[in-house]
Amino acid sequence: MHKKVELFIPCFIDQLYPDTAFNTVKLLQKAGCEVIYNSEQTCCGQPAYNAGFWDEAKTVGANFLSNFTENNYIVSPSASCTGMVKHGYNDLFTNSIEHNKCRGVQRKIHEVSDFLVNVLKMEYFGAELVGTAVYHDSCSGLRECNIKEEPRRLLSHVGGLELVEMRDQETCCGFGGTFAVKFEGISAAMAEQKVRNAQAVHAEYIISTDWSCLLQLQAYIDKHKIPMKTMHLVDVLTSGWANI
């Protein structure tokens, strides 16, 4: 089952977590995909959109639409950026000159766990990671991409990993894009609550589809020197391959 996949790496991952980008390529190749990466790609426009600068978001979004095609699946290791394209673009491009292209791209774009489980029907990748983990449902993953079971199914096949549920599983981590900057106090308290809930079930890892959430949580963990680590789902699924 050889599928061509156009890879969308959000600016956030490109700048701060390039290893996750490379691991996404490895994971998709292991799943039998031919990965195409257009190096002209930049941002999906979400920061400007969330801050209310829709004209600027539309300019960035139009560039995004020109960098991807409707011919292949488009896969991204970010639920929030995938959610932006799937839903935010309706506000920006409905009845515009880009309308049809936008609809075509929206039909093709998938967050990586959704793509692996629902499109490729693959769940096992030979990963190993020993420890106890909680999975953090990002707001955009849960509410915009309708992802809940997919990451958990993928993680259930990781050797040595025990996945446990924590209290207030579906509550926001407090990042919320520019929310963390505008409402720093509330944001920090939300991160604290999430980390404490993970501690209560003795989690060594917090795993998510979104590095933005994990950045927020890792900052709290580092500040308070808590023995816990955040990991992107893709990095977990490509862990321990050398042991096989």
PDB file of C-alpha atoms in Angstrom, residues 41-129:
ATOM      1  CA  GLN A  41       6.066  25.904   3.173  1.00  0.00           C
ATOM      2  CA  THR A  42       5.924  28.209   6.183  1.00  0.00           C
ATOM      3  CA  CYS A  43       3.044  28.816   8.613  1.00  0.00           C
ATOM      4  CA  CYS A  44      -0.655  27.930   8.368  1.00  0.00           C
ATOM      5  CA  GLY A  45      -1.601  31.387   9.695  1.00  0.00           C
ATOM      6  CA  GLN A  46      -2.991  30.258  13.038  1.00  0.00           C
ATOM      7  CA  PRO A  47      -1.175  32.794  15.307  1.00  0.00           C
ATOM      8  CA  ALA A  48      -2.472  35.756  13.288  1.00  0.00           C
ATOM      9  CA  TYR A  49      -5.940  34.187  13.005  1.00  0.00           C
ATOM     10  CA  ASN A  50      -6.213  33.579  16.767  1.00  0.00           C
ATOM     11  CA  ALA A  51      -5.091  37.129  17.500  1.00  0.00           C
ATOM     12  CA  GLY A  52      -7.796  38.547  15.218  1.00  0.00           C
ATOM     13  CA  PHE A  53      -5.563  39.584  12.305  1.00  0.00           C
ATOM     14  CA  TRP A  54      -7.599  37.805   9.649  1.00  0.00           C
ATOM     15  CA  ASP A  55      -6.207  39.719   6.658  1.00  0.00           C
ATOM     16  CA  GLU A  56      -2.668  38.730   7.601  1.00  0.00           C
ATOM     17  CA  ALA A  57      -3.820  35.165   8.320  1.00  0.00           C
ATOM     18  CA  LYS A  58      -5.417  35.021   4.885  1.00  0.00           C
ATOM     19  CA  THR A  59      -2.154  36.077   3.215  1.00  0.00           C
ATOM     20  CA  VAL A  60      -0.234  33.361   5.041  1.00  0.00           C
ATOM     21  CA  GLY A  61      -3.024  30.845   4.443  1.00  0.00           C
ATOM     22  CA  ALA A  62      -3.105  31.561   0.707  1.00  0.00           C
ATOM     23  CA  ASN A  63       0.617  30.777   0.625  1.00  0.00           C
ATOM     24  CA  PHE A  64      -0.090  27.513   2.464  1.00  0.00           C
ATOM     25  CA  LEU A  65      -2.756  26.547  -0.077  1.00  0.00           C
ATOM     26  CA  SER A  66      -0.340  27.217  -2.949  1.00  0.00           C
ATOM     27  CA  ASN A  67       2.349  25.001  -1.365  1.00  0.00           C
ATOM     28  CA  PHE A  68       0.186  21.871  -1.170  1.00  0.00           C
ATOM     29  CA  THR A  69      -1.812  19.945  -3.737  1.00  0.00           C
ATOM     30  CA  GLU A  70      -5.139  18.135  -3.693  1.00  0.00           C
ATOM     31  CA  ASN A  71      -3.573  15.073  -5.326  1.00  0.00           C
ATOM     32  CA  ASN A  72      -2.077  13.450  -2.220  1.00  0.00           C
ATOM     33  CA  TYR A  73      -2.777  13.075   1.467  1.00  0.00           C
ATOM     34  CA  ILE A  74      -1.315  15.937   3.523  1.00  0.00           C
ATOM     35  CA  VAL A  75      -0.081  14.811   6.937  1.00  0.00           C
ATOM     36  CA  SER A  76       1.062  16.891   9.897  1.00  0.00           C
ATOM     37  CA  PRO A  77       2.420  16.103  13.385  1.00  0.00           C
ATOM     38  CA  SER A  78       0.220  18.854  14.832  1.00  0.00           C
ATOM     39  CA  ALA A  79      -3.480  18.713  15.614  1.00  0.00           C
ATOM     40  CA  SER A  80      -3.740  22.468  16.174  1.00  0.00           C
ATOM     41  CA  CYS A  81      -2.358  23.378  12.728  1.00  0.00           C
ATOM     42  CA  THR A  82      -4.418  20.639  11.080  1.00  0.00           C
ATOM     43  CA  GLY A  83      -7.468  21.993  12.906  1.00  0.00           C
ATOM     44  CA  MET A  84      -6.686  25.502  11.687  1.00  0.00           C
ATOM     45  CA  VAL A  85      -6.683  24.354   8.060  1.00  0.00           C
ATOM     46  CA  LYS A  86      -9.784  22.180   8.506  1.00  0.00           C
ATOM     47  CA  HIS A  87     -11.862  24.812  10.285  1.00  0.00           C
ATOM     48  CA  GLY A  88     -10.212  28.232  10.542  1.00  0.00           C
ATOM     49  CA  TYR A  89      -9.821  28.380   6.767  1.00  0.00           C
ATOM     50  CA  ASN A  90     -13.620  28.313   6.412  1.00  0.00           C
ATOM     51  CA  ASP A  91     -13.653  31.821   7.891  1.00  0.00           C
ATOM     52  CA  LEU A  92     -10.850  32.997   5.628  1.00  0.00           C
ATOM     53  CA  PHE A  93     -11.560  31.395   2.256  1.00  0.00           C
ATOM     54  CA  THR A  94     -15.287  30.616   1.930  1.00  0.00           C
ATOM     55  CA  ASN A  95     -16.564  32.249  -1.315  1.00  0.00           C
ATOM     56  CA  SER A  96     -13.086  33.570  -2.083  1.00  0.00           C
ATOM     57  CA  ILE A  97     -10.947  32.971  -5.161  1.00  0.00           C
ATOM     58  CA  GLU A  98      -9.214  30.160  -3.221  1.00  0.00           C
ATOM     59  CA  HIS A  99     -12.508  28.530  -2.157  1.00  0.00           C
ATOM     60  CA  ASN A 100     -12.276  25.349  -4.265  1.00  0.00           C
ATOM     61  CA  LYS A 101      -8.577  24.796  -3.641  1.00  0.00           C
ATOM     62  CA  CYS A 102      -9.205  25.277   0.071  1.00  0.00           C
ATOM     63  CA  ARG A 103     -11.973  22.651   0.123  1.00  0.00           C
ATOM     64  CA  GLY A 104      -9.727  20.214  -1.737  1.00  0.00           C
ATOM     65  CA  VAL A 105      -6.857  20.681   0.722  1.00  0.00           C
ATOM     66  CA  GLN A 106      -9.217  20.432   3.713  1.00  0.00           C
ATOM     67  CA  ARG A 107     -10.405  17.029   2.471  1.00  0.00           C
ATOM     68  CA  LYS A 108      -6.826  15.778   2.179  1.00  0.00           C
ATOM     69  CA  ILE A 109      -5.204  17.013   5.397  1.00  0.00           C
ATOM     70  CA  HIS A 110      -4.815  14.691   8.385  1.00  0.00           C
ATOM     71  CA  GLU A 111      -3.124  14.817  11.758  1.00  0.00           C
ATOM     72  CA  VAL A 112      -0.591  11.982  11.835  1.00  0.00           C
ATOM     73  CA  SER A 113      -2.350   9.632  14.318  1.00  0.00           C
ATOM     74  CA  ASP A 114      -5.640  10.013  12.448  1.00  0.00           C
ATOM     75  CA  PHE A 115      -3.826   9.195   9.189  1.00  0.00           C
ATOM     76  CA  LEU A 116      -2.023   6.123  10.548  1.00  0.00           C
ATOM     77  CA  VAL A 117      -5.058   4.597  12.272  1.00  0.00           C
ATOM     78  CA  ASN A 118      -7.980   5.624  10.054  1.00  0.00           C
ATOM     79  CA  VAL A 119      -6.433   5.891   6.585  1.00  0.00           C
ATOM     80  CA  LEU A 120      -3.551   3.397   6.614  1.00  0.00           C
ATOM     81  CA  LYS A 121      -5.188   1.111   9.234  1.00  0.00           C
ATOM     82  CA  MET A 122      -1.801   0.660  10.943  1.00  0.00           C
ATOM     83  CA  GLU A 123      -1.176   0.738  14.689  1.00  0.00           C
ATOM     84  CA  TYR A 124       2.033  -1.189  15.388  1.00  0.00           C
ATOM     85  CA  PHE A 125       5.447   0.270  14.563  1.00  0.00           C
ATOM     86  CA  GLY A 126       7.780  -1.733  16.793  1.00  0.00           C
ATOM     87  CA  ALA A 127       8.364   1.110  19.252  1.00  0.00           C
ATOM     88  CA  GLU A 128       9.655   0.578  22.780  1.00  0.00           C
ATOM     89  CA  LEU A 129       9.540   2.993  25.700  1.00  0.00           C
TER      90      LEU A 129
END
